[in-house]
mmCIF file of C-alpha atoms in Angstrom:
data_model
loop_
_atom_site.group_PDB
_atom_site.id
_atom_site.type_symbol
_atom_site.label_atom_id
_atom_site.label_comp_id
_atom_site.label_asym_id
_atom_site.label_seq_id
_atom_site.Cartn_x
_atom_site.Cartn_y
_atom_site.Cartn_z
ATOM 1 C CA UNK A 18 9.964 21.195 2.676
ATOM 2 C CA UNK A 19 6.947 22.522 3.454
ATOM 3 C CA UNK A 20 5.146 23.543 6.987
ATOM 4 C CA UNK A 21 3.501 20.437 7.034
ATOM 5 C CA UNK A 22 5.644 17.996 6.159
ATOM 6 C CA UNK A 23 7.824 19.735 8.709
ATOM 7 C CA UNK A 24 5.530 19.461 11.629
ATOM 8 C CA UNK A 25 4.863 15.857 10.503
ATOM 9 C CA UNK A 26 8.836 15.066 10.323
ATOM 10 C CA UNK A 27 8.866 16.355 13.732
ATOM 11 C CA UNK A 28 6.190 14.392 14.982
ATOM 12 C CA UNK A 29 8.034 11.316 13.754
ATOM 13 C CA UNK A 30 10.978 11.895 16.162
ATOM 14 C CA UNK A 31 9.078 12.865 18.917
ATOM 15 C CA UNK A 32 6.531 10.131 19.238
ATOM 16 C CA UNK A 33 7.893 6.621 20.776
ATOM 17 C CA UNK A 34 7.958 3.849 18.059
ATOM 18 C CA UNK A 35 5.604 0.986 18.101
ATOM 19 C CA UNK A 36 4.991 -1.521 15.300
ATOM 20 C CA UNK A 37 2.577 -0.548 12.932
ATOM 21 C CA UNK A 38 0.535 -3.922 12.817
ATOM 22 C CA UNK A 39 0.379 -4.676 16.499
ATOM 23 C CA UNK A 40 0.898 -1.978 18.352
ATOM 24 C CA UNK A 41 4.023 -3.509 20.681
ATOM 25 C CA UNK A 42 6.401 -0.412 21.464
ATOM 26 C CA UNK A 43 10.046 -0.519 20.393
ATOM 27 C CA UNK A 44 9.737 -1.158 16.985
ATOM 28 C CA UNK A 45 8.443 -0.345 13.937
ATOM 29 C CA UNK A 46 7.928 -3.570 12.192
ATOM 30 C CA UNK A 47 7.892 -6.693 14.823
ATOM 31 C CA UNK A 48 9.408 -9.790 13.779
ATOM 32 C CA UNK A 49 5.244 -11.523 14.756
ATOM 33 C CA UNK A 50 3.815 -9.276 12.304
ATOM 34 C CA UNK A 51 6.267 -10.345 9.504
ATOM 35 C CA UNK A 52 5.428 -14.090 10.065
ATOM 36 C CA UNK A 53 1.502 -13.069 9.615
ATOM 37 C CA UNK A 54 1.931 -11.310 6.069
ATOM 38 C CA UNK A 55 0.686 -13.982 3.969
ATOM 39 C CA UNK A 56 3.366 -13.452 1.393
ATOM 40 C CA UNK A 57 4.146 -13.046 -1.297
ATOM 41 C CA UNK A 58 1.575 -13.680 -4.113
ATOM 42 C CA UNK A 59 1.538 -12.399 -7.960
ATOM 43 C CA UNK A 60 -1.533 -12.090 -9.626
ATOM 44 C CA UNK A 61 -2.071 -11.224 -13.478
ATOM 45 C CA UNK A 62 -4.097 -7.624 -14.375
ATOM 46 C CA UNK A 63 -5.424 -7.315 -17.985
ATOM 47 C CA UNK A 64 -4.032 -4.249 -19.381
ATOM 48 C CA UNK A 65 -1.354 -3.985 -16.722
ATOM 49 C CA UNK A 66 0.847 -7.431 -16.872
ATOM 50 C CA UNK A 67 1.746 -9.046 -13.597
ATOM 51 C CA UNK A 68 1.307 -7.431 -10.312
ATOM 52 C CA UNK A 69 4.050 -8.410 -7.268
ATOM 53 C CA UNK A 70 2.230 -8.245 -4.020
ATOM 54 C CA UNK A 71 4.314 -8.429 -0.579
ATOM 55 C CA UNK A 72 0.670 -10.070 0.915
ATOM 56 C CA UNK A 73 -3.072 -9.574 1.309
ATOM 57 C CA UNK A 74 -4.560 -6.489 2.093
ATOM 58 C CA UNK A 75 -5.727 -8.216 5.443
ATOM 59 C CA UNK A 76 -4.059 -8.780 9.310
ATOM 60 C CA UNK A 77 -1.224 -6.443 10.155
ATOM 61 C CA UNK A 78 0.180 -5.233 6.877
ATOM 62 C CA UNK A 79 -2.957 -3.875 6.241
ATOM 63 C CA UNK A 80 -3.236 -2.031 9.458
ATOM 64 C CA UNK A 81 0.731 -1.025 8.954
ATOM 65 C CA UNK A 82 -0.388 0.748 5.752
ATOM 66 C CA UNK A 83 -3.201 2.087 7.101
ATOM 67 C CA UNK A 84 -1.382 3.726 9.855
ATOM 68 C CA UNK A 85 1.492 5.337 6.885
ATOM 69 C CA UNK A 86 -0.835 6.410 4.583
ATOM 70 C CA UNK A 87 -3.586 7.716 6.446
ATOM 71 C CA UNK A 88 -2.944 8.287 10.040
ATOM 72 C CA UNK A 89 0.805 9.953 10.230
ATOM 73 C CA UNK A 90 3.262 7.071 10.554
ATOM 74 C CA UNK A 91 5.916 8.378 8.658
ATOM 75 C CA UNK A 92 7.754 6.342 10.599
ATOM 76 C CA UNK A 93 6.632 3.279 8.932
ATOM 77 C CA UNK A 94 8.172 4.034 5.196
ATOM 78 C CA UNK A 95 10.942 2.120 5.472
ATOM 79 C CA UNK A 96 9.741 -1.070 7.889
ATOM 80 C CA UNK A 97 7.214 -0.995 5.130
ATOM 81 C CA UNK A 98 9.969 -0.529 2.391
ATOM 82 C CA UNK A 99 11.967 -3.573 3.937
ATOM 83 C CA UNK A 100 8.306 -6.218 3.637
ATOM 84 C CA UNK A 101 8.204 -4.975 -0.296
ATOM 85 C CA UNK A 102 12.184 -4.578 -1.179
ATOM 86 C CA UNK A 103 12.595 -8.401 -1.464
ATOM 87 C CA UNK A 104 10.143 -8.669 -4.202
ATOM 88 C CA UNK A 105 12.388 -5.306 -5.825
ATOM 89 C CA UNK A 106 14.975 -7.284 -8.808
ATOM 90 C CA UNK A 107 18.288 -5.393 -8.972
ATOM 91 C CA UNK A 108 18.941 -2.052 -11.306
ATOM 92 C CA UNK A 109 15.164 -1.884 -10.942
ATOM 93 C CA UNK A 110 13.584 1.358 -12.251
ATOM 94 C CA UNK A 111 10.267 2.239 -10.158
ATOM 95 C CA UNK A 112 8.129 4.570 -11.039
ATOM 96 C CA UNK A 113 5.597 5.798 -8.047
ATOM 97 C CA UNK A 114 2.207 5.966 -8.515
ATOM 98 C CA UNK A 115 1.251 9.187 -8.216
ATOM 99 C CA UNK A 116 -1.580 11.090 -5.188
ATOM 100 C CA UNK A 117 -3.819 13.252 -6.124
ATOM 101 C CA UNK A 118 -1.992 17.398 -4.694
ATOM 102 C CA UNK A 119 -4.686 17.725 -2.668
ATOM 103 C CA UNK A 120 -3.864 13.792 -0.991
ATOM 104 C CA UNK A 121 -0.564 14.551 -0.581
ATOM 105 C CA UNK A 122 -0.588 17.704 1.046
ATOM 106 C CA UNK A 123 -2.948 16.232 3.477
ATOM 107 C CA UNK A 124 -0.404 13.694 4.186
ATOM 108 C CA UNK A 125 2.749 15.739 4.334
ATOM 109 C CA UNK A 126 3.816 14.585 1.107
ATOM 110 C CA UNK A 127 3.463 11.898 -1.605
ATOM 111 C CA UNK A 128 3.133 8.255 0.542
ATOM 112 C CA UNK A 129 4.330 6.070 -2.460
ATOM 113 C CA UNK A 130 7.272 8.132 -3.438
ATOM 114 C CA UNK A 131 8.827 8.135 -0.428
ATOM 115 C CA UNK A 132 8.102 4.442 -0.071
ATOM 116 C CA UNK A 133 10.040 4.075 -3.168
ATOM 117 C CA UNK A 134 13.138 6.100 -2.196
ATOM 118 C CA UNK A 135 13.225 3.988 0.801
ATOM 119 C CA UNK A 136 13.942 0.888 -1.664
ATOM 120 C CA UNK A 137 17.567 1.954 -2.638
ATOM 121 C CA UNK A 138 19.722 1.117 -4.346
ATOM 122 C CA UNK A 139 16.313 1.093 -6.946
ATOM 123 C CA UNK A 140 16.481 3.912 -8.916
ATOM 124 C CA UNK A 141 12.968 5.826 -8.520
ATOM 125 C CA UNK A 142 11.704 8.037 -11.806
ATOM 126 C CA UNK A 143 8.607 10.034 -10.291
ATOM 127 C CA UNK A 144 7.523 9.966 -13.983
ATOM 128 C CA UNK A 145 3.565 10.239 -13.556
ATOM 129 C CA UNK A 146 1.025 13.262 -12.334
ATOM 130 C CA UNK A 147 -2.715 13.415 -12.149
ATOM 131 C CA UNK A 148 -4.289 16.189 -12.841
ATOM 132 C CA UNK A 149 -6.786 18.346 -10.987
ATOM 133 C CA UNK A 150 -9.904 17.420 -12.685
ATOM 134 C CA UNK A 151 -9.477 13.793 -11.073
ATOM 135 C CA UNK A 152 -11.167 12.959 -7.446
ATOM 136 C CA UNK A 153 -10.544 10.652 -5.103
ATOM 137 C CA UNK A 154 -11.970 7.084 -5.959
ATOM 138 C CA UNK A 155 -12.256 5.333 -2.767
ATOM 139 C CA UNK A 156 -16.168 3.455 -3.186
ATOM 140 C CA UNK A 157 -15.900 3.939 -7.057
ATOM 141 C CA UNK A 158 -15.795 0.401 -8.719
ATOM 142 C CA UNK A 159 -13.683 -0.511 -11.229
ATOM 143 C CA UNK A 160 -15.783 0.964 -14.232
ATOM 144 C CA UNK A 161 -16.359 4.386 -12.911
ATOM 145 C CA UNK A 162 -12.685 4.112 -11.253
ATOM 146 C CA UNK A 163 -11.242 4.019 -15.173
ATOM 147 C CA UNK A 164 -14.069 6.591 -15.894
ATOM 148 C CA UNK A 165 -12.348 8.992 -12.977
ATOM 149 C CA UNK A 166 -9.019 8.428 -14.673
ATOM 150 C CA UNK A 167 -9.397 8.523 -18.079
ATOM 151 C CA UNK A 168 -7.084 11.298 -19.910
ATOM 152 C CA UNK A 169 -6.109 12.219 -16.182
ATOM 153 C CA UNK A 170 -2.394 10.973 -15.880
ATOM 154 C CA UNK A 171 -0.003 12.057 -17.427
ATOM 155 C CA UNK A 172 3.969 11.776 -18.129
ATOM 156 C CA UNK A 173 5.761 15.096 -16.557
ATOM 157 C CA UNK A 174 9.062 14.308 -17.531
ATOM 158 C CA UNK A 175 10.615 15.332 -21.209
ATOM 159 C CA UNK A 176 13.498 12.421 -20.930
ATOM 160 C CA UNK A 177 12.155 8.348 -21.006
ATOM 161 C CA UNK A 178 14.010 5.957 -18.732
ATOM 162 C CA UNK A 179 17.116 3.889 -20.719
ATOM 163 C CA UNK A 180 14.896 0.751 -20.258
ATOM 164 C CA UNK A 181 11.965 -0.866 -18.847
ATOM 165 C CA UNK A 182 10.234 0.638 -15.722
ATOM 166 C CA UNK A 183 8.235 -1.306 -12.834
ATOM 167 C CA UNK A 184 4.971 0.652 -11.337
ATOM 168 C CA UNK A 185 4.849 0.965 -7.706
ATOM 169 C CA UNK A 186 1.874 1.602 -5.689
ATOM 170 C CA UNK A 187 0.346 0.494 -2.301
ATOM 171 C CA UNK A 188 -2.598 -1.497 -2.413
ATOM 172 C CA UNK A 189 -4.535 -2.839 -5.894
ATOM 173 C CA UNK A 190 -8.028 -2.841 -5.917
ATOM 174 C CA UNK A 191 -9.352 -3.236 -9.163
ATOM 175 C CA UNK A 192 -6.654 -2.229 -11.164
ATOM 176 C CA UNK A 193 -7.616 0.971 -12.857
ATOM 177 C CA UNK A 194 -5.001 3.180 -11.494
ATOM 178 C CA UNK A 195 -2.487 0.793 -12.534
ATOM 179 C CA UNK A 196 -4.120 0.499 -16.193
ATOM 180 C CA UNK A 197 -4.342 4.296 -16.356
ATOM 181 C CA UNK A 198 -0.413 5.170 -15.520
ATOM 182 C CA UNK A 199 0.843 1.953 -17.601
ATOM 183 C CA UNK A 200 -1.045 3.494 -20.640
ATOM 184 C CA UNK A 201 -0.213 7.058 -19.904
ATOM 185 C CA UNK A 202 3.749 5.641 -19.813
ATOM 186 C CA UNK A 203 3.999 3.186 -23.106
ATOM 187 C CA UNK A 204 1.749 6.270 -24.830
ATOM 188 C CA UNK A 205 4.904 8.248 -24.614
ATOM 189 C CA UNK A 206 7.015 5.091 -25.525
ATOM 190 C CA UNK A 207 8.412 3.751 -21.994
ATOM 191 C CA UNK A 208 7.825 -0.292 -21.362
ATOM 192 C CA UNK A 209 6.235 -1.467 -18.783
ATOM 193 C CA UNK A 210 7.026 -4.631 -17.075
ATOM 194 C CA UNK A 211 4.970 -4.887 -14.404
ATOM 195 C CA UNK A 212 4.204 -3.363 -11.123
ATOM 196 C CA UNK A 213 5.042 -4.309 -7.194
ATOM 197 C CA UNK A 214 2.239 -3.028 -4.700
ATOM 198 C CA UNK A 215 2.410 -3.682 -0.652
ATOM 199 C CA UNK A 216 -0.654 -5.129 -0.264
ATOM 200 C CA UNK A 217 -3.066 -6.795 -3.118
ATOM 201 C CA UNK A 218 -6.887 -6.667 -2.778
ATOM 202 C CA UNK A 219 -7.559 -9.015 -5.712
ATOM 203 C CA UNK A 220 -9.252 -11.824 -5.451
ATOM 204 C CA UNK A 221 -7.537 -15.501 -5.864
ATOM 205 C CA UNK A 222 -3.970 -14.342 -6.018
ATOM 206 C CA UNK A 223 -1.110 -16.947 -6.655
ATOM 207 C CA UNK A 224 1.290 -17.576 -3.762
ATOM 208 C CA UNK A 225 4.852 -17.621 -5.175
ATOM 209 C CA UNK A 226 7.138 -20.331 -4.546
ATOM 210 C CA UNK A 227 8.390 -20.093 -1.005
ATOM 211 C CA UNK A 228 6.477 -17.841 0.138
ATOM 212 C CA UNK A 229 5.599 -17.864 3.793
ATOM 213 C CA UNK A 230 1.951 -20.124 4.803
ATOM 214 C CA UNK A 231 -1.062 -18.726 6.000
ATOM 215 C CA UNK A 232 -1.115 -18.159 9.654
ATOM 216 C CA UNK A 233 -3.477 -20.433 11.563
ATOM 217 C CA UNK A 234 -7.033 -19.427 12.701
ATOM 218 C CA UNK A 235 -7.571 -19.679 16.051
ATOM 219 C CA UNK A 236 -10.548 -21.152 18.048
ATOM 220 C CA UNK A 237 -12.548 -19.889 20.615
ATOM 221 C CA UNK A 238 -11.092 -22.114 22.943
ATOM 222 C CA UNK A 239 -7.369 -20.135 22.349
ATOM 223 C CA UNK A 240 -8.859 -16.782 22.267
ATOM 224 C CA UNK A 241 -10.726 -17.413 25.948
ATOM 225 C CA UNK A 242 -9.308 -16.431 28.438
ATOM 226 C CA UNK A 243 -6.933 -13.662 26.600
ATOM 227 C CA UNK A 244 -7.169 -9.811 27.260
ATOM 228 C CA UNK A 245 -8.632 -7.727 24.751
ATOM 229 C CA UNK A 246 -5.478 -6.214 24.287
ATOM 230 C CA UNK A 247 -3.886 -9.471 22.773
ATOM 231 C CA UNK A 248 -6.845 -9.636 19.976
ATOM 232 C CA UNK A 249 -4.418 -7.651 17.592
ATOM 233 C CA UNK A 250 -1.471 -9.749 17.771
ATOM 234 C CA UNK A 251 -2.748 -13.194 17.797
ATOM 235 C CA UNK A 252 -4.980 -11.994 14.852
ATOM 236 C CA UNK A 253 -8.385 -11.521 16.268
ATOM 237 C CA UNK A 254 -10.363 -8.776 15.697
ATOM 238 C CA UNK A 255 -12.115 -6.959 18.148
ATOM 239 C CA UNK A 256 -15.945 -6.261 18.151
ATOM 240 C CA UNK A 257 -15.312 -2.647 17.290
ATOM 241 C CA UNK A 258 -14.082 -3.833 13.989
ATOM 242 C CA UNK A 259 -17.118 -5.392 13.101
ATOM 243 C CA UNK A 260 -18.971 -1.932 13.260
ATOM 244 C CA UNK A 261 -20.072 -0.415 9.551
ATOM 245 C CA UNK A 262 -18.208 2.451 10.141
ATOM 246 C CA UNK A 263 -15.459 1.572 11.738
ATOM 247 C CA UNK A 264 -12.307 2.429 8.750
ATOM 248 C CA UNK A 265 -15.591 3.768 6.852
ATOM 249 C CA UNK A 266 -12.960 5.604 4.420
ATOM 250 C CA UNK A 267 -11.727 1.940 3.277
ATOM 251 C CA UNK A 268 -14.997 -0.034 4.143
ATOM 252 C CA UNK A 269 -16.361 -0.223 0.683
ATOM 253 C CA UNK A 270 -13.571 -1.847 -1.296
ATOM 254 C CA UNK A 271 -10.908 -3.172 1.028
ATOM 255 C CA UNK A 272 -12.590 -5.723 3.677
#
């Protein structure tokens, strides 16, 4: 383990838990913010198959993910482990998608791979690796995002899993960087069979049979009267959100 991932483990114990899509103390994942993930949907890729999504990238599993991958909740892998694990069949093998080195040593370690270890009793093969020449593609769309990966994954392990493999990553876009690792994998002769992301920023996904309904909208005359504070978890957002750069590192592809 490195420094960082050491301070960052640290951290984790030392800071109170609070959920990671509202912001209530106690908990990581609050049972309110699990009945507002408008769940699960499935939506099919060309050149990748069908992609499982636990919900939209939207409300509080988007701010939950936010919050893991980019601002230091460790502490979120496995509530965020526990909204995707249903959608996980059994004697699954996942295999992460992989960070750029320089993205995962800002984060104190690889944010998908440790989501997936969190999803036992999957088995995880961290098959994939990008390499250096590849930058980061948040605001790239989906052309020059397949452009940026081209050639730029590649299979790290000598020995193939005994059968199919599911991709795992958190959030699809546009579907390049799923594309890119399915074709680096069945290159080297491993099937594919799909792919399970948290969140899904597709447009017109299908909501799978039983799946939970879309939480109501609420009118001005239920949001009066309410302190600012209680925007989050009745699913209002705040004027600050509204600003252009408010999550400007997200802004361009995932509002």
């Amino acid at each position: 383990m490195t420094t960082r991932e050491l301070a960052a483990a640290l951290l984790d114990l030392v800071l109170p838990t609070s959920c990671g899509g509202c912001g209530l103390g106690g908990i990581g994942w609050c049972p309110e913010c699990a009945a507002r993930v408008d769940g699960p949907v499935t939506a099919s890729v060309p050149g990748v198959g069908t992609v499982w999504a636990a919900g939209r990238y939207r409300g509080p599993l988007r701010t939950a993910l936010l919050g893991y991958k980019e601002r230091g909740r460790r502490d979120l892998a496995g509530p965020l482990a526990g909204v995707l694990a249903p959608l996980v069949p059994a004697g699954a093998l996942l295999v992460p998608v992989p960070s750029r080195a320089a993205a995962a040593r800002a984060r104190g370690g690889d944010h998908v791979l440790r989501l997936c270890r969190e999803l036992a009793p999957a088995e995880v093969w961290p098959l994939l690796a990008i390499t250096r020449r590849a930058r980061d593609s948040v605001g790239l769309d989906a052309a020059a995002r397949a452009a940026n990966l081209a050639g730029r994954i590649r299979v790290r392990s000598p020995v193939n899993p005994p059968r199919g493999v599911l991709l795992v990553d958190d959030v699809v876009t546009t579907g390049a960087t799923l594309r890119a690792c399915r074709a680096a994998l069945v290159e080297v002769g491993i099937r594919v069979d799909g792919a399970l992301v948290l969140c899904t920023a597709l447009r017109r996904p299908r909501r799978l049979p039983g799946s939970l309904p879309t939480p109501p909208k609420y009118g001005l005359s239920q949001v009066r009267g309410r302190e600012i504070r209680e925007y989050d978890r009745i699913g209002v957002t705040r004027r600050s959100g509204l600003l252009p750069d408010r999550d400007a590192h997200y802004r361009a592809w995932h509002t």
